[in-house]
CSV table of C-alpha atoms in Angstrom, one decimal:
chain,number,residue,atom,x,y,z
A,1,MET,CA,11.6,88.3,-13.4
A,2,TYR,CA,10.1,85.4,-11.6
A,3,GLU,CA,10.7,83.8,-8.2
A,4,LEU,CA,10.0,80.3,-7.2
A,5,SER,CA,6.8,80.2,-5.2
A,6,ARG,CA,5.8,76.5,-4.8
A,7,VAL,CA,7.1,73.1,-5.7
A,8,ARG,CA,4.9,70.0,-6.0
A,9,LEU,CA,6.4,66.5,-6.4
A,10,TYR,CA,4.1,63.6,-7.1
A,11,SER,CA,4.9,59.9,-7.3
A,12,ILE,CA,8.6,60.3,-8.0
A,13,GLY,CA,11.9,59.9,-6.3
A,14,PRO,CA,14.4,57.2,-5.3
A,15,ALA,CA,13.2,54.0,-3.8
A,16,GLY,CA,14.2,55.0,-0.3
A,17,ALA,CA,12.9,58.5,-0.3
A,18,ARG,CA,9.7,58.7,-2.4
A,19,TYR,CA,7.7,61.9,-2.9
A,20,ALA,CA,4.1,60.5,-2.7
A,21,ASP,CA,2.5,64.0,-3.0
A,22,THR,CA,4.7,66.8,-1.5
A,23,VAL,CA,4.3,70.5,-1.8
A,24,LEU,CA,7.0,72.9,-0.8
A,25,ASP,CA,5.3,76.3,-0.1
A,26,LEU,CA,7.4,79.5,-0.1
A,27,ARG,CA,4.5,81.9,-0.6
A,28,GLY,CA,3.5,85.0,1.3
A,29,VAL,CA,6.6,85.7,3.5
A,30,GLY,CA,8.5,88.1,1.2
A,31,ALA,CA,8.1,91.8,0.4
A,32,THR,CA,4.9,93.2,-0.9
A,33,VAL,CA,4.3,93.0,-4.7
A,34,PRO,CA,4.7,96.6,-5.9
A,35,GLU,CA,2.3,96.5,-8.9
A,36,PRO,CA,-0.2,93.6,-8.3
A,37,ALA,CA,-2.1,92.5,-11.4
A,38,PRO,CA,-5.9,91.9,-11.0
A,39,ALA,CA,-6.6,88.2,-10.6
A,40,GLN,CA,-9.9,86.3,-10.5
A,41,ALA,CA,-10.1,84.1,-7.5
A,42,GLU,CA,-11.3,80.5,-7.4
A,43,PHE,CA,-15.0,79.9,-6.7
A,44,PHE,CA,-14.3,78.2,-3.3
A,45,GLU,CA,-11.2,80.3,-2.5
A,46,GLU,CA,-11.2,82.5,0.5
A,47,GLU,CA,-11.1,86.2,0.0
A,48,PRO,CA,-7.5,87.6,0.0
A,49,VAL,CA,-6.4,89.6,3.0
A,50,GLY,CA,-4.1,92.5,2.2
A,51,PRO,CA,-1.9,93.0,-0.8
A,52,PRO,CA,-0.1,90.0,-2.3
A,53,ARG,CA,3.4,89.3,-1.1
A,54,ARG,CA,6.4,87.8,-2.8
A,55,PRO,CA,7.8,84.3,-2.0
A,56,ALA,CA,10.5,83.8,0.6
A,57,PRO,CA,13.7,85.5,-0.6
A,58,ALA,CA,15.8,82.7,0.8
A,59,GLY,CA,15.3,79.3,2.5
A,60,VAL,CA,17.4,76.7,4.2
A,61,LEU,CA,16.8,73.0,4.0
A,62,PHE,CA,18.6,71.1,6.8
A,63,LEU,CA,19.2,67.5,5.9
A,64,GLU,CA,22.0,65.1,6.7
A,65,ASN,CA,24.1,63.7,3.9
A,66,GLY,CA,22.0,61.4,1.8
A,67,GLY,CA,18.8,63.1,3.0
A,68,GLY,CA,17.6,64.1,-0.4
A,69,LYS,CA,18.9,67.7,-1.0
A,70,SER,CA,20.5,66.8,-4.3
A,71,VAL,CA,17.5,64.7,-5.4
A,72,LEU,CA,15.3,67.8,-4.9
A,73,LEU,CA,17.6,69.9,-7.0
A,74,LYS,CA,17.9,67.3,-9.7
A,75,LEU,CA,14.1,67.2,-10.0
A,76,ILE,CA,13.8,71.0,-10.1
A,77,PHE,CA,16.6,71.3,-12.7
A,78,SER,CA,15.0,68.5,-14.8
A,79,VAL,CA,12.1,70.9,-15.4
A,80,MET,CA,14.1,74.0,-16.3
A,81,LEU,CA,17.1,72.2,-18.0
A,82,PRO,CA,15.7,69.2,-19.9
A,83,GLY,CA,18.0,66.4,-20.9
A,84,HIS,CA,20.3,63.9,-19.1
A,85,ARG,CA,23.4,66.0,-20.0
A,86,ASN,CA,22.1,68.8,-17.8
A,87,THR,CA,21.4,66.7,-14.8
A,88,LEU,CA,22.9,67.9,-11.6
A,89,GLY,CA,25.9,65.8,-10.7
A,90,GLY,CA,27.2,65.0,-14.2
A,91,ALA,CA,25.9,63.8,-17.5
A,92,SER,CA,26.7,60.1,-16.9
A,93,SER,CA,24.7,59.7,-13.7
A,94,GLY,CA,21.4,58.9,-15.4
A,95,VAL,CA,19.6,59.1,-12.0
A,96,LEU,CA,16.4,60.6,-13.3
A,97,ARG,CA,15.4,57.2,-14.7
A,98,LYS,CA,16.1,55.7,-11.3
A,99,PHE,CA,13.6,58.0,-9.7
A,100,LEU,CA,10.6,56.4,-11.5
A,101,LEU,CA,9.1,52.9,-10.8
A,102,ALA,CA,7.4,50.8,-13.4
A,103,ASP,CA,3.8,51.9,-12.5
A,104,ASP,CA,4.7,55.5,-11.8
A,105,CYS,CA,3.7,58.6,-13.7
A,106,GLY,CA,6.0,61.1,-12.0
A,107,HIS,CA,5.2,64.8,-11.8
A,108,VAL,CA,7.5,67.8,-10.9
A,109,ALA,CA,5.6,71.1,-11.0
A,110,LEU,CA,7.1,74.5,-10.2
A,111,GLU,CA,4.9,77.6,-9.6
A,112,TRP,CA,6.7,80.9,-10.3
A,113,GLN,CA,5.5,84.3,-9.2
A,114,HIS,CA,6.4,87.6,-11.0
A,115,THR,CA,8.3,90.0,-8.7
A,116,LEU,CA,6.5,93.1,-9.9
A,117,THR,CA,2.9,92.0,-10.8
A,118,GLY,CA,2.5,88.9,-8.7
A,119,GLU,CA,1.3,86.9,-11.7
A,120,ALA,CA,1.9,83.2,-11.5
A,121,VAL,CA,2.9,80.6,-14.0
A,122,VAL,CA,3.2,76.8,-13.5
A,123,VAL,CA,5.8,74.8,-15.4
A,124,GLY,CA,6.1,71.1,-14.9
A,125,LYS,CA,7.4,67.8,-16.1
A,126,VAL,CA,5.7,64.4,-16.4
A,127,SER,CA,7.5,61.2,-17.1
A,128,GLU,CA,6.8,57.5,-17.2
A,129,TRP,CA,8.1,54.2,-18.6
A,130,ARG,CA,6.6,53.1,-21.9
A,131,GLY,CA,4.9,49.8,-21.5
A,132,ARG,CA,5.0,50.1,-17.7
A,133,GLN,CA,8.3,48.3,-17.5
A,134,VAL,CA,11.6,49.6,-16.3
A,135,SER,CA,14.3,49.3,-18.9
A,136,SER,CA,18.0,50.3,-19.4
A,137,ASP,CA,17.0,51.7,-22.9
A,138,PRO,CA,16.6,55.5,-22.5
A,139,ARG,CA,14.3,55.5,-25.5
A,140,LYS,CA,11.6,53.8,-23.4
A,141,PHE,CA,11.7,56.6,-20.8
A,142,ALA,CA,9.0,59.1,-21.9
A,143,GLU,CA,9.2,62.7,-20.8
A,144,ALA,CA,7.1,65.7,-21.5
A,145,TRP,CA,6.8,69.3,-20.3
A,146,TYR,CA,3.9,71.6,-19.8
A,147,SER,CA,3.0,75.1,-18.6
A,148,PHE,CA,-0.2,77.1,-17.8
A,149,ARG,CA,-1.3,80.2,-16.0
A,150,PRO,CA,-3.1,79.1,-12.8
A,151,GLY,CA,-6.6,80.4,-12.3
A,152,PRO,CA,-10.2,79.2,-12.1
A,153,GLY,CA,-10.3,75.7,-13.4
A,154,LEU,CA,-6.7,74.6,-12.8
A,155,SER,CA,-3.9,75.3,-10.4
A,156,LEU,CA,-1.0,73.6,-8.7
A,157,ASP,CA,-3.3,72.2,-6.0
A,158,ASN,CA,-5.7,70.5,-8.4
A,159,LEU,CA,-3.4,69.2,-11.1
A,160,PRO,CA,-5.2,66.2,-12.7
A,161,VAL,CA,-2.6,63.7,-11.6
A,162,ALA,CA,-5.3,61.3,-10.4
A,163,GLU,CA,-8.7,60.4,-11.7
A,164,ALA,CA,-10.4,62.2,-8.8
A,165,THR,CA,-9.0,65.7,-7.8
A,166,ALA,CA,-10.6,67.9,-5.2
A,167,VAL,CA,-11.4,71.5,-6.1
A,168,ARG,CA,-9.2,72.5,-3.2
A,169,PRO,CA,-7.3,70.5,-0.6
A,170,GLN,CA,-9.2,69.6,2.6
A,171,ALA,CA,-6.4,70.9,4.9
A,172,GLU,CA,-3.1,72.7,4.8
A,173,GLY,CA,-0.5,70.3,3.2
A,174,ALA,CA,-3.2,67.6,2.4
A,175,SER,CA,-3.3,66.2,-1.1
A,176,GLY,CA,-6.3,66.9,-3.2
A,177,ALA,CA,-5.6,63.9,-5.5
A,178,SER,CA,-7.4,60.7,-4.9
A,179,GLY,CA,-8.3,57.6,-6.8
A,180,ARG,CA,-6.2,55.8,-9.5
A,181,ARG,CA,-3.2,57.7,-10.9
A,182,ARG,CA,-3.5,59.0,-14.4
A,183,THR,CA,-1.1,57.9,-17.1
A,184,MET,CA,0.9,60.5,-19.2
A,185,LYS,CA,-1.8,60.3,-21.9
A,186,GLY,CA,-4.6,60.7,-19.4
A,187,PHE,CA,-2.9,63.6,-17.8
A,188,ARG,CA,-2.3,65.3,-21.2
A,189,ASP,CA,-5.9,64.7,-22.2
A,190,ALA,CA,-7.2,66.2,-18.9
A,191,LEU,CA,-4.8,69.2,-19.3
A,192,THR,CA,-5.9,69.8,-22.8
A,193,GLU,CA,-9.6,69.6,-21.9
A,194,ALA,CA,-9.0,72.1,-19.1
A,195,GLY,CA,-7.2,74.4,-21.6
A,196,LYS,CA,-10.2,74.2,-24.0
A,197,ALA,CA,-12.7,74.9,-21.3
A,198,TYR,CA,-10.7,77.7,-19.8
A,199,PRO,CA,-8.7,79.6,-22.5
A,200,HIS,CA,-7.2,82.0,-19.9
A,201,LEU,CA,-5.0,79.1,-18.6
A,202,GLU,CA,-2.8,79.2,-21.8
A,203,VAL,CA,-2.0,75.5,-21.5
A,204,HIS,CA,1.1,74.5,-23.5
A,205,TRP,CA,2.5,70.9,-24.0
A,206,GLU,CA,5.9,70.1,-25.3
A,207,GLU,CA,8.0,66.9,-25.8
A,208,ILE,CA,11.1,68.3,-27.5
A,209,HIS,CA,14.0,69.7,-25.4
A,210,ASP,CA,14.9,72.6,-27.7
A,211,ARG,CA,11.3,73.8,-28.2
A,212,TRP,CA,10.7,73.6,-24.4
A,213,ASN,CA,13.8,75.8,-23.9
A,214,GLU,CA,12.4,78.3,-26.4
A,215,HIS,CA,9.0,78.2,-24.6
A,216,LEU,CA,10.7,78.9,-21.2
A,217,GLY,CA,12.4,81.9,-22.8
A,218,ASP,CA,9.0,83.1,-24.1
A,219,LEU,CA,7.6,82.9,-20.6
A,220,GLY,CA,10.4,84.9,-19.1
A,221,LEU,CA,12.3,82.0,-17.5
A,222,ASP,CA,15.7,82.0,-19.0
A,223,PRO,CA,17.2,78.4,-19.0
A,224,GLU,CA,20.7,79.9,-19.2
A,225,LEU,CA,20.4,81.2,-15.6
A,226,PHE,CA,19.5,77.7,-14.4
A,227,ARG,CA,22.5,76.4,-16.3
A,228,TYR,CA,24.7,78.6,-14.2
A,229,GLN,CA,22.9,77.4,-11.1
A,230,ARG,CA,23.5,73.8,-12.2
A,231,GLU,CA,27.2,74.5,-12.6
A,232,MET,CA,27.3,76.3,-9.2
A,233,ASN,CA,25.6,73.3,-7.5
A,234,ALA,CA,27.5,70.6,-9.4
A,235,ASP,CA,29.8,70.2,-6.4
A,236,GLU,CA,27.6,72.0,-3.8
A,237,GLY,CA,29.8,75.1,-4.1
A,238,GLU,CA,28.9,78.7,-4.1
A,239,ALA,CA,28.3,81.4,-6.8
A,240,ALA,CA,31.8,82.8,-6.5
A,241,GLY,CA,33.2,79.4,-7.6
A,242,LEU,CA,31.5,79.8,-11.0
A,243,PHE,CA,33.6,83.0,-11.8
A,244,ALA,CA,36.8,81.9,-10.1
A,245,VAL,CA,38.8,81.5,-13.3
A,246,LYS,CA,42.5,80.8,-13.3
A,247,LYS,CA,43.3,82.3,-16.7
A,248,ASP,CA,41.9,84.4,-19.5
A,249,SER,CA,40.9,81.5,-21.6
A,250,ASP,CA,38.6,80.1,-18.9
A,251,PHE,CA,36.8,83.4,-18.7
A,252,THR,CA,36.6,83.6,-22.5
A,253,ASP,CA,35.1,80.1,-22.6
A,254,LEU,CA,32.5,81.1,-19.9
A,255,LEU,CA,31.6,84.2,-21.9
A,256,LEU,CA,31.3,82.3,-25.2
A,257,ARG,CA,29.0,79.7,-23.5
A,258,ALA,CA,26.8,82.4,-22.3
A,259,VAL,CA,26.3,84.2,-25.6
A,260,THR,CA,26.5,81.3,-28.1
A,261,ASP,CA,24.6,78.0,-28.6
A,262,THR,CA,27.0,75.2,-27.7
A,263,ARG,CA,24.5,72.4,-27.8
A,264,ASP,CA,26.3,70.6,-30.7
A,265,THR,CA,29.8,70.7,-29.3
A,266,ASP,CA,29.4,71.1,-25.6
A,267,GLY,CA,28.9,67.4,-24.9
A,268,LEU,CA,32.0,66.4,-26.9
A,269,ALA,CA,34.1,69.1,-25.3
A,270,ASP,CA,33.0,68.2,-21.8
A,271,LEU,CA,33.7,64.5,-22.5
A,272,VAL,CA,37.2,65.2,-24.0
A,273,SER,CA,38.1,67.6,-21.2
A,274,SER,CA,36.9,65.3,-18.5
A,275,PHE,CA,38.9,62.3,-19.9
A,276,GLY,CA,42.0,64.5,-20.4
A,277,ALA,CA,41.8,65.8,-16.8
A,278,LYS,CA,41.3,62.3,-15.4
A,279,LEU,CA,44.2,60.8,-17.4
A,280,GLY,CA,46.5,63.6,-16.3
A,281,ARG,CA,45.7,63.0,-12.7
A,282,ARG,CA,45.6,59.2,-12.9
A,283,ALA,CA,48.3,58.5,-10.3
A,284,GLU,CA,47.0,61.2,-8.0
A,285,LEU,CA,43.4,59.9,-8.4
A,286,ILE,CA,44.4,56.3,-7.8
A,287,ALA,CA,46.2,57.3,-4.5
A,288,GLU,CA,43.3,59.5,-3.5
A,289,ARG,CA,40.9,56.7,-4.4
A,290,ASP,CA,42.8,54.2,-2.2
A,291,PHE,CA,43.0,56.7,0.7
A,292,THR,CA,39.4,57.6,0.3
A,293,ALA,CA,38.3,53.9,0.1
A,294,GLY,CA,40.2,53.2,3.4
A,295,SER,CA,38.9,56.3,5.0
A,296,VAL,CA,35.3,55.5,3.9
A,297,ASP,CA,35.6,52.0,5.2
A,298,LEU,CA,36.7,53.2,8.6
A,299,LEU,CA,34.3,56.1,8.7
A,300,GLY,CA,31.6,53.8,7.6
A,301,ARG,CA,32.2,51.5,10.5
A,302,ILE,CA,32.1,54.5,12.9
A,303,VAL,CA,28.9,55.8,11.2
A,304,GLU,CA,27.3,52.4,11.5
A,305,ALA,CA,28.3,52.1,15.1
A,306,THR,CA,27.0,55.6,15.8
A,307,GLU,CA,23.8,54.9,13.9
A,308,THR,CA,23.4,51.6,15.8
A,309,ARG,CA,23.9,53.4,19.1
A,310,ALA,CA,21.5,56.2,18.1
A,311,ARG,CA,18.9,53.7,17.0
A,312,ALA,CA,19.3,51.7,20.3
A,313,ARG,CA,18.9,55.0,22.3
A,314,ASP,CA,15.9,55.9,20.3
A,315,VAL,CA,14.4,52.4,20.7
A,316,HIS,CA,15.2,52.5,24.5
A,317,ALA,CA,13.7,56.0,24.9
A,318,GLY,CA,10.7,55.1,22.8
A,319,ALA,CA,10.2,51.9,24.8
A,320,GLU,CA,10.5,53.9,28.1
A,321,ARG,CA,8.0,56.4,26.9
A,322,ARG,CA,5.6,53.8,25.8
A,323,THR,CA,6.1,51.8,29.1
A,324,ARG,CA,5.3,54.9,31.1
A,325,ALA,CA,2.3,55.8,29.0
A,326,LEU,CA,1.1,52.2,29.3
A,327,ALA,CA,1.6,52.2,33.1
A,328,ALA,CA,-0.4,55.4,33.3
A,329,ARG,CA,-3.1,54.0,31.1
A,330,LEU,CA,-3.2,50.8,33.1
A,331,SER,CA,-3.5,52.7,36.5
A,332,ALA,CA,-6.3,54.8,35.1
A,333,ARG,CA,-8.0,51.7,33.7
A,334,ALA,CA,-7.6,49.8,37.0
A,335,ALA,CA,-9.3,52.6,38.9
A,336,GLU,CA,-12.0,52.7,36.3
A,337,GLU,CA,-12.5,48.9,36.4
A,338,ARG,CA,-12.6,48.9,40.3
A,339,GLY,CA,-15.4,51.5,40.1
A,340,ARG,CA,-17.2,49.4,37.5
A,341,ALA,CA,-16.7,46.2,39.6
A,342,ALA,CA,-18.2,48.0,42.7
A,343,ASP,CA,-21.1,49.2,40.6
A,344,LEU,CA,-21.7,45.7,39.2
A,345,ALA,CA,-21.5,44.1,42.7
A,346,GLU,CA,-24.2,46.6,43.9
A,347,ARG,CA,-26.3,45.9,40.8
A,348,LEU,CA,-25.8,42.1,41.4
A,349,ALA,CA,-27.0,42.4,45.1
A,350,THR,CA,-30.1,44.4,44.0
A,351,ALA,CA,-30.8,41.9,41.2
A,352,GLU,CA,-30.5,38.9,43.7
A,353,GLN,CA,-32.9,40.6,46.1
A,354,ARG,CA,-35.4,41.3,43.3
A,355,VAL,CA,-35.1,37.6,42.2
A,356,ALA,CA,-35.9,36.4,45.7
A,357,GLU,CA,-38.9,38.7,46.0
A,358,ALA,CA,-40.0,37.6,42.5
A,359,GLY,CA,-39.7,33.9,43.7
A,360,ARG,CA,-41.8,34.5,46.7
A,361,GLU,CA,-44.4,36.4,44.7
A,362,GLN,CA,-44.4,33.6,42.2
A,363,ASP,CA,-45.0,31.0,44.9
A,364,ARG,CA,-47.9,33.1,46.3
A,365,ARG,CA,-49.4,33.5,42.9
A,366,SER,CA,-49.0,29.8,42.2
A,367,ALA,CA,-50.9,28.9,45.4
A,368,ILE,CA,-53.7,31.4,44.5
A,369,ALA,CA,-53.9,29.9,41.0
A,370,ALA,CA,-54.1,26.4,42.5
A,371,GLU,CA,-56.9,27.4,44.9
A,372,LEU,CA,-58.8,29.1,42.1
A,373,ALA,CA,-58.4,26.0,39.9
A,374,TYR,CA,-59.6,23.8,42.7
A,375,ARG,CA,-62.7,25.9,43.4
A,376,ASN,CA,-63.4,26.1,39.7
A,377,ALA,CA,-63.2,22.3,39.4
A,378,SER,CA,-65.5,21.9,42.4
A,379,LEU,CA,-68.1,24.2,41.0
A,380,ALA,CA,-67.8,22.5,37.6
A,381,LEU,CA,-68.3,19.1,39.4
A,382,SER,CA,-71.4,20.3,41.2
A,383,ALA,CA,-72.8,21.7,38.0
A,384,ALA,CA,-72.1,18.5,36.2
A,385,GLU,CA,-73.8,16.4,38.9
A,386,LYS,CA,-76.9,18.6,38.7
A,387,ALA,CA,-76.9,18.3,35.0
A,388,ALA,CA,-76.6,14.5,35.3
A,389,ALA,CA,-79.5,14.3,37.7
A,390,ALA,CA,-81.7,16.4,35.4
A,391,GLN,CA,-80.7,14.3,32.4
A,392,LYS,CA,-81.6,11.1,34.4
A,393,ARG,CA,-85.1,12.6,35.2
A,394,GLU,CA,-85.5,13.5,31.6
A,395,LEU,CA,-84.5,10.0,30.6
A,396,ALA,CA,-87.1,8.5,32.9
A,397,ASP,CA,-89.8,10.8,31.7
A,398,GLY,CA,-88.9,9.9,28.1
A,399,ARG,CA,-89.0,6.2,28.8
A,400,THR,CA,-92.4,6.6,30.5
A,401,LEU,CA,-93.7,8.6,27.5
A,402,HIS,CA,-92.3,6.0,25.1
A,403,ALA,CA,-94.0,3.2,27.0
A,404,ALA,CA,-97.2,5.2,27.0
A,405,TRP,CA,-97.0,5.7,23.2
A,406,GLN,CA,-96.3,2.0,22.8
A,407,ALA,CA,-99.4,1.1,25.0
A,408,ALA,CA,-101.6,3.6,23.1
A,409,GLU,CA,-101.7,1.4,19.9
A,410,ALA,CA,-102.9,-1.6,21.9
A,411,VAL,CA,-105.6,0.4,23.6
A,412,LEU,CA,-106.8,1.7,20.3
A,413,ARG,CA,-106.9,-1.7,18.9
A,414,HIS,CA,-108.8,-2.9,22.0
A,415,ARG,CA,-111.3,0.0,21.6
A,416,ALA,CA,-111.8,-0.7,17.9
A,417,ALA,CA,-112.3,-4.4,18.7
A,418,ALA,CA,-114.8,-3.5,21.4
A,419,ASP,CA,-116.8,-1.3,19.0
A,420,ARG,CA,-116.9,-4.0,16.4
A,421,SER,CA,-118.0,-6.5,19.1
A,422,ALA,CA,-120.8,-4.1,20.2
A,423,ARG,CA,-121.9,-3.6,16.6
A,424,VAL,CA,-121.9,-7.3,15.9
A,425,ALA,CA,-123.8,-8.0,19.2
A,426,ALA,CA,-126.4,-5.3,18.3
A,427,ALA,CA,-126.7,-6.8,14.8
A,428,ILE,CA,-127.2,-10.3,16.2
A,429,ARG,CA,-129.9,-9.1,18.6
A,430,GLU,CA,-131.7,-7.3,15.9
A,431,ALA,CA,-131.5,-10.4,13.8
């Protein structure tokens, strides 16, 4: 016998109450498992402490009317009782198709734990719209069911619902799925690849209702028990209401439905019975409808007024809390800013004093630089004047030398002429 351990809902639900990625965890608070089976832990999983425990024997979900209790039951029953006829709330509701948007690939996964051995099995349902377009044609609503034994390689936490799935969630309640959502085909391929890589997972995929029911029976999850649960929860009644028969024929019908397969005639019988009951109570139902409509109208106004008052109170309380928090933050910020202003004023005075000292130092250094420039210019002028005088003397010496060189030629010519004159005179005397 199995007990529900965890429920994971991904990208599914009505428009006003979507399950993005939600896990309902019921583990580890029940009695100790009497005969725990050996299990291989994940590579990154922490070491278990103590013997394994069964899930919670009972739980209470407190929600107002319209909060989503029936939605959760519908999604759980859609895994264990496939088909729109078995939907909680009647066969004509067709609400399962309303829980899926055009781009969704919705997942409902249930993890069951054996009461004696503690072994776990995951059964789930995946659904999407063919062609990524919402339609009133039920044939375009694709559904499939799967099961596997969680272990190294695949578990409820790392279902391949998205292209990137962490080996383990980063924190309690955090989703390990990230990246773009997989389509039904992509999910099936990833599940099949995991089954091939890890044969101990015993991955099974099914798209036909009857075969899925048979597979649930092979796993030890009898769909007939969930059929009773559906009937007990059809009007949010209790288990005693299922066996509260008024006559022997009702009990016989209940017994026959339990031991025989009524899939072929159950739908027609339910339809005829429901129409006959409604026709027999037509006048009563009309009067009840009118009374209910009037009551609902008046109660609706009261509820709207109450909700408006509650919202106004919540808004007022929230505004008051935010105002007080803002005032406290502003006071703290004002004190901090005053301290910063005093510090900045002190820094400003110090900076002004440094600027004044720097100005005086700059003036002194400017005067020193001017004096040094003047002295340097004076020395350069004296050196230039001395150089000019030396160049003048050199010029005079050069001119004297040049004039001497010019007079040397005339002297040489004169001496040559004098020699010739002497030789001629001697020659004349000799002659």
